[in-house]
Amino acid sequence: ITTAHAAEPGGRMSLEDCVRTAHDNNEESERADAKIEEAAAARKIARGNFGPKLMWEAGIQRWAEPVELEFAIPGSPIPPMAMEVQDTTTMQMSFTAAQPVTSLWAIYEGYQAAKLGEDAARVEARTVGQDVEKNVADAYFQALMAERFVEISGLSTELIAAHVKRAKSLYDNELIAKNHVLEAEVRLAQAKADHIKAKGGMSLARSNLAFQMGLPADQEIAPQRIEPTDVPTAPIRPVAEPGAENMERPEVAAARLRAQQAEAGYRAAWALMLPQVNLLASAQYAKGSEFQQEAAYFVGAQATWTFWEWGSTYYGIDQAKARMRQARSGIRQLNEGLRLEVKKASIDLDSATKKLEVMRSSVAQAEENLRIVQKRFDNDVSTSTDVLDAQMLLAKARMDEALAYHEVLQSRVALRRALGKKPTEGATRQ
């Protein structure tokens, strides 16, 4: 497994390249492809039942001794005669062709069910692909947010370190008390610890991105930066309402195919109630026995009908009917679930967008507050604690802004997924 083809300068990968690599390597995609192959094989097995079955049989036997029959004419002076009617070694061989007739209905319905199962597996593979893409996008944005947290905690540490240096200078000049310096140093130690923790979180987030891409979990993938100007602002609209025939969600198409498959199974269960009629043609060859023709053939028909088996076949109809009802009910529940999912995703995106606007204003206000408090501290109007609190307030505002930005990116992908669209298409303008 390699990602060399997707790596950006500096070892970073774009979202599109991460998704492409995931489709090539992700185990869920591999299982979905295997399910398609399994369903295709089942269809071919069902198709093979339409034609005649060709059977060849052969056998050879070695007897203890040949078989003789003695013929005598009662009252005749002619002595009895012995005739060998079976050799010590005998052999038989036959070639038979059997073509089903009445069971063709059941075979046809079984083939239709298998074909619909293959179609459903292909559509379900699209669902898996969209889920893989969404999971990669979530991990990608999570890695971006973790990286931003590292930057923010680093900036916060630098600000507090600068304040510690300033506080020590003022203490040396006997302008502030020792406790102000100690408090600043404690805050600096906490900031350094937070920075270390943020780095660990970033490493874990990058490893999770690699895992979602189907790469070794001990590998770290650095995402390419997405600037705020790269995030589209155009609203995302569905092509059709959830539950409509042209709804884009592959789950809807797959559910309908599974329902049709259940209906075909129901019809096949009824077909099994018919008598079984087969056309037969057979050619036989035997050697070593006078009781069998050396070469013979026949054509004909064979009918069998198991008319009483304590309801075993009949109750199979009830079973197939129950499966059909479950499939139809599942479609109705799925449609309602999709409506709720779309509504939630729309609300989440709207809330995240508004929250980001508020957080951006909050950062600007926190920066101005720190500037004022710092100036007051320089003029010996505010305390060291006031400066440290203002710095902490700014760091929190920046963290909240990064979190809101991540929520916007994630919510756009979630809404596109809910609408059945390609989740990451148009996620950025890269």
Short mmCIF file of C-alpha atoms in Angstrom, two decimals:
data_model
loop_
_atom_site.label_atom_id
_atom_site.label_comp_id
_atom_site.label_asym_id
_atom_site.label_seq_id
_atom_site.Cartn_x
_atom_site.Cartn_y
_atom_site.Cartn_z
CA ILE A 1 0.00 0.00 0.00
CA THR A 2 1.40 3.33 -0.98
CA THR A 3 0.26 6.92 -0.87
CA ALA A 4 3.20 8.37 -2.74
CA HIS A 5 0.99 9.19 -5.71
CA ALA A 6 -1.30 11.27 -3.51
CA ALA A 7 1.15 13.07 -1.29
CA GLU A 8 1.26 16.83 -1.60
CA PRO A 9 4.47 18.85 -1.29
CA GLY A 10 5.51 18.81 2.35
CA GLY A 11 3.91 15.39 2.93
CA ARG A 12 0.31 16.68 3.04
CA MET A 13 -2.65 15.14 1.27
CA SER A 14 -5.73 16.82 -0.13
CA LEU A 15 -9.20 15.60 0.81
CA GLU A 16 -9.76 14.29 -2.72
CA ASP A 17 -6.58 12.21 -2.58
CA CYS A 18 -7.47 10.84 0.85
CA VAL A 19 -10.87 9.74 -0.45
CA ARG A 20 -9.30 8.18 -3.54
CA THR A 21 -6.84 6.21 -1.42
CA ALA A 22 -9.65 5.07 0.90
CA HIS A 23 -11.66 3.68 -2.00
CA ASP A 24 -8.61 1.69 -3.08
CA ASN A 25 -7.64 0.35 0.35
CA ASN A 26 -10.57 0.48 2.78
CA GLU A 27 -11.66 -2.96 4.03
CA GLU A 28 -15.35 -2.03 4.00
CA SER A 29 -15.12 -1.27 0.28
CA GLU A 30 -13.34 -4.60 -0.23
CA ARG A 31 -16.15 -6.45 1.57
CA ALA A 32 -18.76 -4.63 -0.51
CA ASP A 33 -17.00 -5.73 -3.71
CA ALA A 34 -16.88 -9.30 -2.42
CA LYS A 35 -20.64 -9.19 -1.75
CA ILE A 36 -21.21 -8.12 -5.36
CA GLU A 37 -19.15 -11.06 -6.58
CA GLU A 38 -21.09 -13.40 -4.29
CA ALA A 39 -24.43 -12.10 -5.59
CA ALA A 40 -23.25 -12.37 -9.20
CA ALA A 41 -22.24 -16.00 -8.60
CA ALA A 42 -25.69 -16.71 -7.07
CA ARG A 43 -27.35 -15.27 -10.19
CA LYS A 44 -25.24 -17.48 -12.45
CA ILE A 45 -26.09 -20.51 -10.33
CA ALA A 46 -29.80 -19.75 -10.70
CA ARG A 47 -29.40 -19.19 -14.45
CA GLY A 48 -27.82 -22.62 -14.82
CA ASN A 49 -31.04 -24.29 -13.65
CA PHE A 50 -32.94 -23.30 -16.83
CA GLY A 51 -31.18 -25.76 -19.13
CA PRO A 52 -31.25 -29.56 -19.14
CA LYS A 53 -29.14 -31.45 -16.64
CA LEU A 54 -26.66 -33.76 -18.34
CA MET A 55 -25.67 -36.79 -16.27
CA TRP A 56 -23.14 -39.50 -17.00
CA GLU A 57 -22.92 -42.66 -14.95
CA ALA A 58 -20.58 -45.64 -15.26
CA GLY A 59 -19.88 -48.71 -13.17
CA ILE A 60 -17.87 -51.89 -13.30
CA GLN A 61 -18.31 -55.01 -11.15
CA ARG A 62 -16.11 -58.08 -10.56
CA TRP A 63 -18.21 -61.07 -9.48
CA ALA A 64 -16.96 -64.15 -7.62
CA GLU A 65 -17.90 -66.39 -10.54
CA PRO A 66 -19.93 -66.19 -13.74
CA VAL A 67 -23.66 -66.86 -13.61
CA GLU A 68 -24.98 -69.87 -15.54
CA LEU A 69 -28.54 -70.99 -16.18
CA GLU A 70 -29.44 -74.63 -16.85
CA PHE A 71 -32.12 -75.34 -19.45
CA ALA A 72 -33.87 -78.73 -19.63
CA ILE A 73 -36.89 -79.96 -21.58
CA PRO A 74 -39.12 -82.07 -19.35
CA GLY A 75 -39.57 -85.62 -20.66
CA SER A 76 -36.97 -85.09 -23.34
CA PRO A 77 -34.02 -87.44 -23.70
CA ILE A 78 -31.86 -84.41 -24.50
CA PRO A 79 -29.62 -83.77 -21.51
CA PRO A 80 -29.83 -80.36 -19.74
CA MET A 81 -27.75 -77.53 -21.22
CA ALA A 82 -25.89 -74.86 -19.24
CA MET A 83 -25.67 -71.28 -20.57
CA GLU A 84 -23.51 -68.48 -19.14
CA VAL A 85 -25.72 -65.38 -18.80
CA GLN A 86 -23.38 -63.11 -16.84
CA ASP A 87 -19.64 -62.80 -17.10
CA THR A 88 -17.33 -62.54 -14.14
CA THR A 89 -16.85 -58.89 -15.07
CA THR A 90 -19.79 -56.63 -15.99
CA MET A 91 -19.98 -52.94 -16.79
CA GLN A 92 -22.65 -50.35 -17.43
CA MET A 93 -22.60 -46.79 -18.71
CA SER A 94 -25.42 -44.30 -19.29
CA PHE A 95 -25.84 -40.74 -20.47
CA THR A 96 -29.04 -38.95 -19.46
CA ALA A 97 -30.49 -35.50 -20.20
CA ALA A 98 -33.29 -34.15 -17.97
CA GLN A 99 -35.08 -30.93 -18.85
CA PRO A 100 -37.36 -29.39 -16.16
CA VAL A 101 -40.76 -28.25 -17.40
CA THR A 102 -43.20 -27.23 -14.69
CA SER A 103 -40.40 -26.16 -12.33
CA LEU A 104 -39.30 -23.51 -14.86
CA TRP A 105 -41.63 -21.05 -13.10
CA ALA A 106 -39.88 -21.55 -9.77
CA ILE A 107 -36.50 -21.44 -11.50
CA TYR A 108 -37.42 -18.19 -13.25
CA GLU A 109 -38.56 -16.54 -10.02
CA GLY A 110 -35.41 -17.75 -8.27
CA TYR A 111 -33.30 -16.29 -11.05
CA GLN A 112 -35.15 -12.97 -10.81
CA ALA A 113 -34.57 -12.92 -7.05
CA ALA A 114 -30.87 -13.60 -7.53
CA LYS A 115 -30.60 -10.90 -10.20
CA LEU A 116 -32.34 -8.38 -7.97
CA GLY A 117 -29.99 -9.42 -5.16
CA GLU A 118 -27.01 -8.65 -7.38
CA ASP A 119 -28.45 -5.25 -8.31
CA ALA A 120 -29.08 -4.52 -4.64
CA ALA A 121 -25.52 -5.50 -3.74
CA ARG A 122 -24.18 -3.07 -6.33
CA VAL A 123 -26.34 -0.25 -4.98
CA GLU A 124 -25.39 -1.12 -1.40
CA ALA A 125 -21.75 -0.87 -2.46
CA ARG A 126 -22.47 2.75 -3.38
CA THR A 127 -23.84 3.25 0.12
CA VAL A 128 -20.66 1.79 1.59
CA GLY A 129 -18.61 4.05 -0.69
CA GLN A 130 -20.47 7.14 0.51
CA ASP A 131 -20.08 6.09 4.14
CA VAL A 132 -16.36 5.52 3.64
CA GLU A 133 -16.06 8.92 1.99
CA LYS A 134 -17.93 10.63 4.83
CA ASN A 135 -15.83 8.87 7.48
CA VAL A 136 -12.64 9.96 5.71
CA ALA A 137 -13.92 13.53 5.49
CA ASP A 138 -14.82 13.56 9.20
CA ALA A 139 -11.37 12.23 10.09
CA TYR A 140 -9.76 14.75 7.73
CA PHE A 141 -11.54 17.70 9.33
CA GLN A 142 -10.83 16.30 12.80
CA ALA A 143 -7.12 16.21 11.94
CA LEU A 144 -7.32 19.80 10.70
CA MET A 145 -9.00 20.91 13.91
CA ALA A 146 -6.43 19.05 16.02
CA GLU A 147 -3.65 20.79 14.10
CA ARG A 148 -5.32 24.15 14.69
CA PHE A 149 -5.57 23.37 18.41
CA VAL A 150 -1.81 22.77 18.44
CA GLU A 151 -1.24 26.14 16.79
CA ILE A 152 -3.55 27.92 19.20
CA SER A 153 -2.04 26.29 22.27
CA GLY A 154 1.42 27.16 20.93
CA LEU A 155 0.45 30.81 20.46
CA SER A 156 -1.09 30.87 23.93
CA THR A 157 2.12 29.44 25.41
CA GLU A 158 4.18 32.10 23.65
CA LEU A 159 1.91 34.87 24.92
CA ILE A 160 2.10 33.62 28.51
CA ALA A 161 5.88 33.13 28.22
CA ALA A 162 6.22 36.74 27.05
CA HIS A 163 4.08 37.85 29.98
CA VAL A 164 6.24 35.84 32.41
CA LYS A 165 9.30 37.57 31.03
CA ARG A 166 7.62 40.95 31.38
CA ALA A 167 6.43 40.15 34.92
CA LYS A 168 9.95 39.12 35.99
CA SER A 169 11.31 42.37 34.65
CA LEU A 170 8.75 44.35 36.59
CA TYR A 171 9.47 42.30 39.73
CA ASP A 172 13.19 42.89 39.38
CA ASN A 173 12.40 46.60 39.32
CA GLU A 174 10.19 46.13 42.39
CA LEU A 175 7.08 47.21 40.51
CA ILE A 176 4.97 44.09 41.21
CA ALA A 177 4.88 41.47 43.94
CA LYS A 178 6.48 38.02 43.72
CA ASN A 179 3.11 36.22 43.69
CA HIS A 180 2.28 37.77 40.30
CA VAL A 181 5.38 36.18 38.82
CA LEU A 182 4.59 32.84 40.42
CA GLU A 183 1.03 32.89 39.12
CA ALA A 184 2.29 33.64 35.61
CA GLU A 185 4.77 30.78 35.81
CA VAL A 186 2.03 28.37 36.95
CA ARG A 187 -0.15 29.46 34.05
CA LEU A 188 2.81 28.93 31.70
CA ALA A 189 3.30 25.38 32.99
CA GLN A 190 -0.39 24.66 32.40
CA ALA A 191 -0.17 26.11 28.90
CA LYS A 192 2.84 23.92 28.10
CA ALA A 193 0.97 20.85 29.36
CA ASP A 194 -2.04 21.77 27.19
CA HIS A 195 0.28 22.18 24.21
CA ILE A 196 1.76 18.72 24.78
CA LYS A 197 -1.73 17.25 25.05
CA ALA A 198 -2.78 19.01 21.84
CA LYS A 199 0.19 17.51 20.01
CA GLY A 200 -0.83 14.05 21.18
CA GLY A 201 -4.37 14.69 19.97
CA MET A 202 -3.07 15.78 16.58
CA SER A 203 -0.97 12.63 16.25
CA LEU A 204 -3.97 10.46 17.12
CA ALA A 205 -6.23 12.35 14.70
CA ARG A 206 -3.73 11.87 11.87
CA SER A 207 -3.48 8.17 12.64
CA ASN A 208 -7.26 7.90 12.62
CA LEU A 209 -7.28 9.52 9.19
CA ALA A 210 -4.82 6.89 7.97
CA PHE A 211 -7.02 4.15 9.48
CA GLN A 212 -10.14 5.47 7.75
CA MET A 213 -8.18 5.44 4.49
CA GLY A 214 -7.36 1.77 4.95
CA LEU A 215 -3.69 2.42 5.77
CA PRO A 216 -1.75 1.10 8.78
CA ALA A 217 -2.95 2.75 12.00
CA ASP A 218 0.61 3.59 13.04
CA GLN A 219 0.95 5.82 9.99
CA GLU A 220 0.10 9.53 10.22
CA ILE A 221 -1.48 11.45 7.37
CA ALA A 222 -1.18 15.24 7.47
CA PRO A 223 -4.18 16.93 5.80
CA GLN A 224 -3.79 19.80 3.41
CA ARG A 225 -4.91 23.07 4.97
CA ILE A 226 -8.35 24.39 4.06
CA GLU A 227 -8.61 28.14 4.34
CA PRO A 228 -11.91 29.73 5.36
CA THR A 229 -12.21 31.22 1.87
CA ASP A 230 -12.10 27.70 0.41
CA VAL A 231 -15.36 26.66 2.05
CA PRO A 232 -18.39 27.04 -0.28
CA THR A 233 -21.25 29.10 1.06
CA ALA A 234 -23.90 28.15 -1.51
CA PRO A 235 -26.85 26.26 -0.03
CA ILE A 236 -27.13 22.51 -0.65
CA ARG A 237 -30.44 21.55 -2.20
CA PRO A 238 -31.83 18.06 -2.79
CA VAL A 239 -32.76 16.88 -6.28
CA ALA A 240 -35.91 15.31 -4.85
CA GLU A 241 -37.70 14.94 -1.58
CA PRO A 242 -36.81 11.86 0.51
CA GLY A 243 -39.03 8.97 -0.52
CA ALA A 244 -39.51 10.15 -4.10
CA GLU A 245 -38.73 7.75 -6.94
CA ASN A 246 -35.70 9.76 -8.04
CA MET A 247 -34.31 10.27 -4.55
CA GLU A 248 -30.53 10.06 -4.80
CA ARG A 249 -29.97 8.01 -1.64
CA PRO A 250 -28.71 4.56 -2.70
CA GLU A 251 -30.31 3.09 0.43
CA VAL A 252 -33.74 3.82 -1.09
CA ALA A 253 -32.91 2.06 -4.34
CA ALA A 254 -31.39 -0.89 -2.46
CA ALA A 255 -34.46 -1.21 -0.21
CA ARG A 256 -36.78 -1.29 -3.24
CA LEU A 257 -34.65 -3.94 -4.89
CA ARG A 258 -34.68 -6.04 -1.72
CA ALA A 259 -38.47 -5.70 -1.59
CA GLN A 260 -38.75 -6.85 -5.21
CA GLN A 261 -36.41 -9.72 -4.39
CA ALA A 262 -38.72 -10.76 -1.55
CA GLU A 263 -41.71 -10.62 -3.92
CA ALA A 264 -39.91 -12.91 -6.37
CA GLY A 265 -39.20 -15.29 -3.50
CA TYR A 266 -42.90 -15.28 -2.62
CA ARG A 267 -43.86 -16.24 -6.18
CA ALA A 268 -41.17 -18.94 -6.22
CA ALA A 269 -42.65 -20.42 -3.02
CA TRP A 270 -46.03 -20.74 -4.77
CA ALA A 271 -44.38 -22.37 -7.79
CA LEU A 272 -42.99 -25.13 -5.59
CA MET A 273 -46.56 -26.37 -5.03
CA LEU A 274 -46.80 -27.62 -8.64
CA PRO A 275 -46.06 -31.21 -9.66
CA GLN A 276 -42.55 -31.64 -11.01
CA VAL A 277 -42.51 -32.70 -14.67
CA ASN A 278 -39.21 -33.40 -16.44
CA LEU A 279 -38.46 -34.47 -20.02
CA LEU A 280 -35.89 -37.29 -20.15
CA ALA A 281 -33.58 -38.72 -22.81
CA SER A 282 -31.12 -41.47 -22.01
CA ALA A 283 -28.60 -43.67 -23.84
CA GLN A 284 -27.28 -46.78 -22.09
CA TYR A 285 -24.55 -49.31 -22.75
CA ALA A 286 -24.04 -52.56 -20.85
CA LYS A 287 -21.58 -55.41 -21.27
CA GLY A 288 -21.15 -58.76 -19.55
CA SER A 289 -24.82 -59.56 -18.89
CA GLU A 290 -27.36 -61.28 -21.12
CA PHE A 291 -30.20 -59.69 -19.13
CA GLN A 292 -29.44 -56.21 -20.48
CA GLN A 293 -29.27 -54.89 -23.99
CA GLU A 294 -25.78 -53.99 -24.98
CA ALA A 295 -26.97 -50.62 -26.37
CA ALA A 296 -30.31 -48.96 -25.67
CA TYR A 297 -31.88 -45.54 -25.48
CA PHE A 298 -35.20 -43.96 -24.59
CA VAL A 299 -37.03 -40.62 -24.46
CA GLY A 300 -39.93 -39.86 -22.17
CA ALA A 301 -41.28 -37.77 -19.33
CA GLN A 302 -41.30 -38.13 -15.59
CA ALA A 303 -43.78 -36.57 -13.18
CA THR A 304 -43.55 -36.45 -9.41
CA TRP A 305 -45.85 -34.74 -6.97
CA THR A 306 -45.36 -34.77 -3.24
CA PHE A 307 -48.99 -34.02 -2.37
CA TRP A 308 -48.67 -34.40 1.41
CA GLU A 309 -45.73 -33.38 3.57
CA TRP A 310 -47.48 -31.90 6.60
CA GLY A 311 -47.43 -28.37 5.20
CA SER A 312 -43.65 -28.03 4.80
CA THR A 313 -43.89 -26.43 1.33
CA TYR A 314 -47.13 -24.61 2.07
CA TYR A 315 -45.75 -22.87 5.12
CA GLY A 316 -42.79 -21.81 3.02
CA ILE A 317 -45.28 -19.52 1.26
CA ASP A 318 -46.21 -17.92 4.58
CA GLN A 319 -42.52 -17.46 5.37
CA ALA A 320 -41.87 -15.78 2.00
CA LYS A 321 -44.94 -13.58 2.45
CA ALA A 322 -43.70 -12.42 5.87
CA ARG A 323 -40.32 -11.52 4.38
CA MET A 324 -42.08 -9.52 1.68
CA ARG A 325 -44.07 -7.59 4.29
CA GLN A 326 -40.89 -6.86 6.26
CA ALA A 327 -39.19 -5.49 3.16
CA ARG A 328 -42.12 -3.23 2.28
CA SER A 329 -42.37 -1.97 5.84
CA GLY A 330 -38.63 -1.28 5.84
CA ILE A 331 -39.01 1.05 2.86
CA ARG A 332 -41.64 3.13 4.63
CA GLN A 333 -39.52 3.38 7.78
CA LEU A 334 -36.44 4.23 5.73
CA ASN A 335 -38.22 7.10 3.97
CA GLU A 336 -39.25 8.64 7.27
CA GLY A 337 -35.77 8.16 8.68
CA LEU A 338 -34.28 9.93 5.67
CA ARG A 339 -36.56 12.90 6.13
CA LEU A 340 -35.45 13.18 9.75
CA GLU A 341 -31.78 12.79 8.78
CA VAL A 342 -32.02 15.53 6.16
CA LYS A 343 -33.78 17.84 8.60
CA LYS A 344 -31.15 17.26 11.30
CA ALA A 345 -28.27 17.79 8.88
CA SER A 346 -29.84 21.02 7.61
CA ILE A 347 -30.34 22.35 11.13
CA ASP A 348 -26.80 21.36 12.12
CA LEU A 349 -25.30 23.20 9.14
CA ASP A 350 -27.39 26.31 9.77
CA SER A 351 -26.47 26.31 13.47
CA ALA A 352 -22.77 25.73 12.76
CA THR A 353 -22.68 28.55 10.19
CA LYS A 354 -24.29 31.02 12.59
CA LYS A 355 -22.07 29.84 15.44
CA LEU A 356 -18.95 30.43 13.33
CA GLU A 357 -20.01 34.03 12.69
CA VAL A 358 -20.45 34.58 16.42
CA MET A 359 -17.11 32.96 17.27
CA ARG A 360 -15.25 35.09 14.73
CA SER A 361 -16.63 38.20 16.40
CA SER A 362 -15.73 36.73 19.77
CA VAL A 363 -12.08 36.28 18.70
CA ALA A 364 -11.88 39.89 17.54
CA GLN A 365 -13.35 41.05 20.84
CA ALA A 366 -10.98 38.85 22.86
CA GLU A 367 -7.98 40.21 20.95
CA GLU A 368 -9.08 43.77 21.63
CA ASN A 369 -9.72 42.94 25.29
CA LEU A 370 -6.18 41.52 25.63
CA ARG A 371 -4.71 44.59 23.98
CA ILE A 372 -6.53 46.90 26.43
CA VAL A 373 -5.68 44.79 29.50
CA GLN A 374 -2.04 44.52 28.44
CA LYS A 375 -1.82 48.27 28.02
CA ARG A 376 -3.43 48.83 31.43
CA PHE A 377 -0.94 46.38 32.93
CA ASP A 378 1.95 48.26 31.37
CA ASN A 379 0.56 51.42 32.97
CA ASP A 380 0.21 49.61 36.33
CA VAL A 381 -3.58 49.90 36.24
CA SER A 382 -4.47 46.18 35.93
CA THR A 383 -2.86 43.13 37.53
CA SER A 384 -0.93 40.21 36.12
CA THR A 385 -3.97 38.02 36.79
CA ASP A 386 -6.05 40.25 34.53
CA VAL A 387 -3.57 39.75 31.70
CA LEU A 388 -3.46 36.00 32.18
CA ASP A 389 -7.25 35.80 32.24
CA ALA A 390 -7.44 37.87 29.06
CA GLN A 391 -4.93 35.57 27.38
CA MET A 392 -6.91 32.52 28.48
CA LEU A 393 -10.10 34.13 27.18
CA LEU A 394 -8.47 34.72 23.80
CA ALA A 395 -7.21 31.13 23.62
CA LYS A 396 -10.70 29.81 24.41
CA ALA A 397 -12.27 32.08 21.78
CA ARG A 398 -9.82 30.80 19.18
CA MET A 399 -10.51 27.21 20.18
CA ASP A 400 -14.26 27.81 19.90
CA GLU A 401 -13.76 29.38 16.48
CA ALA A 402 -11.74 26.38 15.30
CA LEU A 403 -14.41 24.03 16.63
CA ALA A 404 -17.19 25.98 14.88
CA TYR A 405 -15.20 25.99 11.64
CA HIS A 406 -14.79 22.21 11.92
CA GLU A 407 -18.53 21.84 12.53
CA VAL A 408 -19.32 23.81 9.36
CA LEU A 409 -17.08 21.57 7.25
CA GLN A 410 -18.44 18.42 8.85
CA SER A 411 -22.07 19.56 8.61
CA ARG A 412 -21.79 20.29 4.90
CA VAL A 413 -20.49 16.79 4.25
CA ALA A 414 -23.21 15.28 6.48
CA LEU A 415 -25.95 17.17 4.62
CA ARG A 416 -24.65 16.10 1.23
CA ARG A 417 -24.55 12.51 2.48
CA ALA A 418 -28.10 12.82 3.82
CA LEU A 419 -29.26 14.05 0.41
CA GLY A 420 -27.57 11.17 -1.36
CA LYS A 421 -24.97 13.37 -3.03
CA LYS A 422 -21.26 12.62 -3.21
CA PRO A 423 -20.28 13.68 0.33
CA THR A 424 -17.02 15.49 -0.42
CA GLU A 425 -17.88 16.90 -3.83
CA GLY A 426 -17.66 20.67 -3.57
CA ALA A 427 -16.56 20.46 0.06
CA THR A 428 -13.71 22.84 -0.79
CA ARG A 429 -12.63 24.87 -3.77
CA GLN A 430 -9.21 23.26 -3.90
#
